[in-house]
Amino acid sequence: MATCSHLDQVVLLEPAQPVAGCEECLRTGGRWVHLRMCQTCGQIGCCDSSPNRHASKHALEESHPILRSVEPGEHWSWCVIDEVAFELRPGA
């Protein structure tokens, strides 16, 4: 079973509320499908199903490996380097 080797880099588990949308799409007039949050710096970006894939681009450009879903009711994270999904909840 694959595991994430970057868990020591998780800093932020919960997004600041409210999440208005993908930060870059809001600046440029883009659109998104689902939102992801960088668990190193908290930047909100659009998912890989979105036209611009801002969350993954940010993660790779900044070497911030872990993104989490900020969709209501979802608690999973994704390591873009190890390509593995996992659940990480505050206080767990």
Tab-separated table of N, CA and C in Angstrom:
chain	number	residue	atom	x	y	z
A	1	MET	N	0.836	-1.184	0.000
A	1	MET	CA	0.000	0.000	0.000
A	1	MET	C	0.882	1.249	0.000
A	2	ALA	N	0.612	2.155	-0.916
A	2	ALA	CA	1.387	3.389	-1.026
A	2	ALA	C	1.071	4.328	0.136
A	3	THR	N	2.087	5.034	0.606
A	3	THR	CA	1.897	6.014	1.670
A	3	THR	C	2.556	7.333	1.282
A	4	CYS	N	2.113	8.391	1.914
A	4	CYS	CA	2.682	9.714	1.685
A	4	CYS	C	3.894	9.880	2.592
A	5	SER	N	5.004	10.268	1.989
A	5	SER	CA	6.239	10.471	2.764
A	5	SER	C	6.427	11.938	3.152
A	6	HIS	N	5.370	12.743	3.012
A	6	HIS	CA	5.483	14.189	3.262
A	6	HIS	C	4.568	14.674	4.390
A	7	LEU	N	4.061	13.777	5.210
A	7	LEU	CA	3.123	14.173	6.263
A	7	LEU	C	3.724	15.169	7.239
A	8	ASP	N	5.042	15.165	7.375
A	8	ASP	CA	5.703	16.113	8.276
A	8	ASP	C	5.619	17.548	7.754
A	9	GLN	N	5.166	17.736	6.517
A	9	GLN	CA	5.062	19.068	5.932
A	9	GLN	C	3.659	19.662	6.045
A	10	VAL	N	2.724	18.908	6.635
A	10	VAL	CA	1.370	19.422	6.812
A	10	VAL	C	1.382	20.477	7.904
A	11	VAL	N	0.912	21.662	7.575
A	11	VAL	CA	0.844	22.754	8.528
A	11	VAL	C	-0.611	23.145	8.780
A	12	LEU	N	-1.394	23.266	7.721
A	12	LEU	CA	-2.781	23.722	7.810
A	12	LEU	C	-3.736	22.587	7.458
A	13	LEU	N	-4.679	22.331	8.336
A	13	LEU	CA	-5.652	21.286	8.058
A	13	LEU	C	-7.014	21.835	7.677
A	14	GLU	N	-7.343	23.012	8.147
A	14	GLU	CA	-8.667	23.585	7.878
A	14	GLU	C	-8.525	24.899	7.120
A	15	PRO	N	-9.344	25.096	6.097
A	15	PRO	CA	-9.279	26.364	5.358
A	15	PRO	C	-9.886	27.502	6.161
A	16	ALA	N	-9.411	28.704	5.865
A	16	ALA	CA	-10.057	29.887	6.431
A	16	ALA	C	-11.449	29.971	5.812
A	17	GLN	N	-12.404	30.386	6.572
A	17	GLN	CA	-13.769	30.462	6.043
A	17	GLN	C	-14.138	31.897	5.776
A	18	PRO	N	-14.948	32.211	4.842
A	18	PRO	CA	-15.449	31.281	3.822
A	18	PRO	C	-14.464	31.174	2.664
A	19	VAL	N	-14.533	30.075	1.933
A	19	VAL	CA	-13.718	29.881	0.736
A	19	VAL	C	-14.496	30.453	-0.442
A	20	ALA	N	-13.966	31.503	-1.056
A	20	ALA	CA	-14.663	32.186	-2.146
A	20	ALA	C	-14.514	31.451	-3.476
A	21	GLY	N	-13.436	30.698	-3.643
A	21	GLY	CA	-13.175	29.995	-4.894
A	21	GLY	C	-11.689	29.880	-5.129
A	22	CYS	N	-11.311	29.405	-6.294
A	22	CYS	CA	-9.901	29.299	-6.675
A	22	CYS	C	-9.328	30.712	-6.741
A	23	GLU	N	-8.283	30.960	-5.969
A	23	GLU	CA	-7.713	32.302	-5.889
A	23	GLU	C	-7.258	32.815	-7.252
A	24	GLU	N	-6.593	31.979	-8.025
A	24	GLU	CA	-6.097	32.399	-9.343
A	24	GLU	C	-7.246	32.577	-10.332
A	25	CYS	N	-8.219	31.685	-10.336
A	25	CYS	CA	-9.374	31.820	-11.232
A	25	CYS	C	-10.162	33.092	-10.913
A	26	LEU	N	-10.289	33.427	-9.635
A	26	LEU	CA	-10.992	34.651	-9.267
A	26	LEU	C	-10.263	35.885	-9.814
A	27	ARG	N	-8.918	35.843	-9.815
A	27	ARG	CA	-8.122	36.959	-10.336
A	27	ARG	C	-8.218	37.080	-11.855
A	28	THR	N	-8.274	35.930	-12.543
A	28	THR	CA	-8.185	35.937	-14.006
A	28	THR	C	-9.516	35.729	-14.714
A	29	GLY	N	-10.574	35.488	-13.965
A	29	GLY	CA	-11.869	35.240	-14.589
A	29	GLY	C	-12.048	33.805	-15.042
A	30	GLY	N	-11.237	32.903	-14.512
A	30	GLY	CA	-11.340	31.484	-14.870
A	30	GLY	C	-12.494	30.811	-14.141
A	31	ARG	N	-12.658	29.534	-14.397
A	31	ARG	CA	-13.707	28.762	-13.729
A	31	ARG	C	-13.106	27.476	-13.175
A	32	TRP	N	-13.774	26.920	-12.195
A	32	TRP	CA	-13.268	25.718	-11.549
A	32	TRP	C	-14.389	24.713	-11.360
A	33	VAL	N	-13.984	23.457	-11.115
A	33	VAL	CA	-14.923	22.368	-10.857
A	33	VAL	C	-14.996	22.119	-9.356
A	34	HIS	N	-13.857	21.800	-8.747
A	34	HIS	CA	-13.760	21.563	-7.301
A	34	HIS	C	-12.543	22.309	-6.774
A	35	LEU	N	-12.521	22.511	-5.470
A	35	LEU	CA	-11.443	23.290	-4.856
A	35	LEU	C	-10.559	22.429	-3.970
A	36	ARG	N	-9.277	22.767	-3.961
A	36	ARG	CA	-8.278	22.098	-3.137
A	36	ARG	C	-7.491	23.160	-2.373
A	37	MET	N	-7.003	22.772	-1.193
A	37	MET	CA	-6.210	23.676	-0.369
A	37	MET	C	-4.818	23.096	-0.174
A	38	CYS	N	-3.804	23.922	-0.355
A	38	CYS	CA	-2.430	23.529	-0.058
A	38	CYS	C	-2.310	23.380	1.452
A	39	GLN	N	-1.812	22.242	1.912
A	39	GLN	CA	-1.692	22.016	3.346
A	39	GLN	C	-0.373	22.527	3.909
A	40	THR	N	0.399	23.222	3.096
A	40	THR	CA	1.594	23.899	3.584
A	40	THR	C	1.318	25.380	3.816
A	41	CYS	N	0.676	26.037	2.847
A	41	CYS	CA	0.488	27.489	2.949
A	41	CYS	C	-0.977	27.933	2.948
A	42	GLY	N	-1.908	27.041	2.650
A	42	GLY	CA	-3.327	27.383	2.691
A	42	GLY	C	-3.905	27.947	1.404
A	43	GLN	N	-3.108	28.056	0.341
A	43	GLN	CA	-3.634	28.592	-0.915
A	43	GLN	C	-4.756	27.700	-1.440
A	44	ILE	N	-5.829	28.332	-1.917
A	44	ILE	CA	-6.958	27.608	-2.490
A	44	ILE	C	-6.814	27.625	-4.002
A	45	GLY	N	-6.871	26.445	-4.617
A	45	GLY	CA	-6.767	26.319	-6.070
A	45	GLY	C	-7.786	25.339	-6.609
A	46	CYS	N	-7.904	25.325	-7.917
A	46	CYS	CA	-8.865	24.432	-8.562
A	46	CYS	C	-8.241	23.058	-8.805
A	47	CYS	N	-9.100	22.052	-8.860
A	47	CYS	CA	-8.682	20.655	-8.996
A	47	CYS	C	-8.210	20.325	-10.405
A	48	ASP	N	-7.714	19.120	-10.589
A	48	ASP	CA	-7.217	18.689	-11.889
A	48	ASP	C	-8.320	18.455	-12.915
A	49	SER	N	-9.571	18.430	-12.500
A	49	SER	CA	-10.685	18.349	-13.446
A	49	SER	C	-11.072	19.735	-13.960
A	50	SER	N	-10.516	20.764	-13.367
A	50	SER	CA	-10.761	22.144	-13.784
A	50	SER	C	-9.832	22.491	-14.944
A	51	PRO	N	-10.213	23.454	-15.784
A	51	PRO	CA	-9.393	23.782	-16.951
A	51	PRO	C	-7.944	24.174	-16.638
A	52	ASN	N	-7.709	24.881	-15.542
A	52	ASN	CA	-6.362	25.400	-15.280
A	52	ASN	C	-5.552	24.622	-14.256
A	53	ARG	N	-6.155	23.744	-13.498
A	53	ARG	CA	-5.435	22.877	-12.545
A	53	ARG	C	-4.506	23.665	-11.624
A	54	HIS	N	-4.996	24.785	-11.086
A	54	HIS	CA	-4.148	25.678	-10.298
A	54	HIS	C	-3.602	25.038	-9.025
A	55	ALA	N	-4.347	24.166	-8.364
A	55	ALA	CA	-3.854	23.571	-7.112
A	55	ALA	C	-2.610	22.720	-7.363
A	56	SER	N	-2.658	21.847	-8.344
A	56	SER	CA	-1.494	21.001	-8.648
A	56	SER	C	-0.326	21.818	-9.156
A	57	LYS	N	-0.589	22.821	-9.983
A	57	LYS	CA	0.492	23.687	-10.466
A	57	LYS	C	1.202	24.358	-9.298
A	58	HIS	N	0.407	24.884	-8.353
A	58	HIS	CA	0.991	25.515	-7.163
A	58	HIS	C	1.839	24.512	-6.384
A	59	ALA	N	1.283	23.338	-6.137
A	59	ALA	CA	1.985	22.329	-5.341
A	59	ALA	C	3.341	21.974	-5.958
A	60	LEU	N	3.366	21.790	-7.250
A	60	LEU	CA	4.617	21.422	-7.918
A	60	LEU	C	5.594	22.590	-7.994
A	61	GLU	N	5.109	23.779	-8.320
A	61	GLU	CA	5.988	24.949	-8.434
A	61	GLU	C	6.595	25.359	-7.102
A	62	GLU	N	5.839	25.224	-6.032
A	62	GLU	CA	6.297	25.670	-4.706
A	62	GLU	C	6.874	24.549	-3.845
A	63	SER	N	6.876	23.327	-4.360
A	63	SER	CA	7.309	22.151	-3.587
A	63	SER	C	6.492	22.002	-2.311
A	64	HIS	N	5.191	22.240	-2.419
A	64	HIS	CA	4.224	22.015	-1.344
A	64	HIS	C	3.434	20.771	-1.736
A	65	PRO	N	3.808	19.593	-1.246
A	65	PRO	CA	3.329	18.337	-1.825
A	65	PRO	C	1.881	17.938	-1.553
A	66	ILE	N	1.257	18.438	-0.482
A	66	ILE	CA	-0.039	17.885	-0.089
A	66	ILE	C	-1.167	18.892	-0.279
A	67	LEU	N	-2.199	18.436	-0.974
A	67	LEU	CA	-3.427	19.211	-1.181
A	67	LEU	C	-4.558	18.475	-0.489
A	68	ARG	N	-5.569	19.227	-0.050
A	68	ARG	CA	-6.753	18.570	0.500
A	68	ARG	C	-7.984	19.142	-0.165
A	69	SER	N	-9.005	18.319	-0.212
A	69	SER	CA	-10.284	18.784	-0.738
A	69	SER	C	-10.897	19.754	0.265
A	70	VAL	N	-11.490	20.834	-0.237
A	70	VAL	CA	-12.244	21.735	0.630
A	70	VAL	C	-13.724	21.723	0.236
A	71	GLU	N	-14.116	20.641	-0.433
A	71	GLU	CA	-15.520	20.464	-0.768
A	71	GLU	C	-16.271	20.026	0.485
A	72	PRO	N	-17.488	20.520	0.685
A	72	PRO	CA	-18.258	20.162	1.880
A	72	PRO	C	-18.382	18.642	2.051
A	73	GLY	N	-18.086	18.180	3.264
A	73	GLY	CA	-18.211	16.760	3.597
A	73	GLY	C	-17.046	15.890	3.170
A	74	GLU	N	-16.050	16.462	2.486
A	74	GLU	CA	-14.884	15.683	2.065
A	74	GLU	C	-13.707	15.963	2.989
A	75	HIS	N	-12.975	14.905	3.358
A	75	HIS	CA	-11.862	15.036	4.302
A	75	HIS	C	-10.596	14.355	3.791
A	76	TRP	N	-10.475	14.189	2.491
A	76	TRP	CA	-9.311	13.496	1.964
A	76	TRP	C	-8.249	14.483	1.482
A	77	SER	N	-7.028	13.978	1.444
A	77	SER	CA	-5.880	14.738	0.974
A	77	SER	C	-5.201	13.956	-0.139
A	78	TRP	N	-4.366	14.644	-0.910
A	78	TRP	CA	-3.650	14.039	-2.027
A	78	TRP	C	-2.216	14.528	-2.015
A	79	CYS	N	-1.284	13.603	-2.059
A	79	CYS	CA	0.127	13.950	-2.179
A	79	CYS	C	0.464	13.935	-3.669
A	80	VAL	N	0.806	15.102	-4.222
A	80	VAL	CA	1.084	15.200	-5.656
A	80	VAL	C	2.409	14.543	-6.031
A	81	ILE	N	3.288	14.340	-5.082
A	81	ILE	CA	4.577	13.712	-5.363
A	81	ILE	C	4.476	12.195	-5.289
A	82	ASP	N	3.912	11.696	-4.189
A	82	ASP	CA	3.774	10.248	-4.022
A	82	ASP	C	2.544	9.690	-4.733
A	83	GLU	N	1.682	10.580	-5.224
A	83	GLU	CA	0.448	10.204	-5.925
A	83	GLU	C	-0.379	9.212	-5.113
A	84	VAL	N	-0.702	9.645	-3.899
A	84	VAL	CA	-1.494	8.815	-3.009
A	84	VAL	C	-2.529	9.681	-2.277
A	85	ALA	N	-3.725	9.146	-2.142
A	85	ALA	CA	-4.786	9.824	-1.391
A	85	ALA	C	-4.842	9.241	0.013
A	86	PHE	N	-5.232	10.062	0.977
A	86	PHE	CA	-5.360	9.608	2.353
A	86	PHE	C	-6.271	10.554	3.095
A	87	GLU	N	-6.764	10.127	4.246
A	87	GLU	CA	-7.620	10.966	5.066
A	87	GLU	C	-6.826	11.474	6.262
A	88	LEU	N	-6.935	12.760	6.505
A	88	LEU	CA	-6.229	13.386	7.615
A	88	LEU	C	-7.165	14.405	8.218
A	89	ARG	N	-7.619	14.156	9.448
A	89	ARG	CA	-8.571	15.062	10.107
A	89	ARG	C	-7.908	15.745	11.283
A	90	PRO	N	-8.292	17.004	11.531
A	90	PRO	CA	-7.753	17.705	12.697
A	90	PRO	C	-8.022	16.935	13.977
A	91	GLY	N	-7.027	16.854	14.843
A	91	GLY	CA	-7.186	16.195	16.123
A	91	GLY	C	-7.134	14.680	16.056
A	92	ALA	N	-6.934	14.126	14.853
A	92	ALA	CA	-6.899	12.668	14.722
A	92	ALA	C	-5.504	12.144	14.937
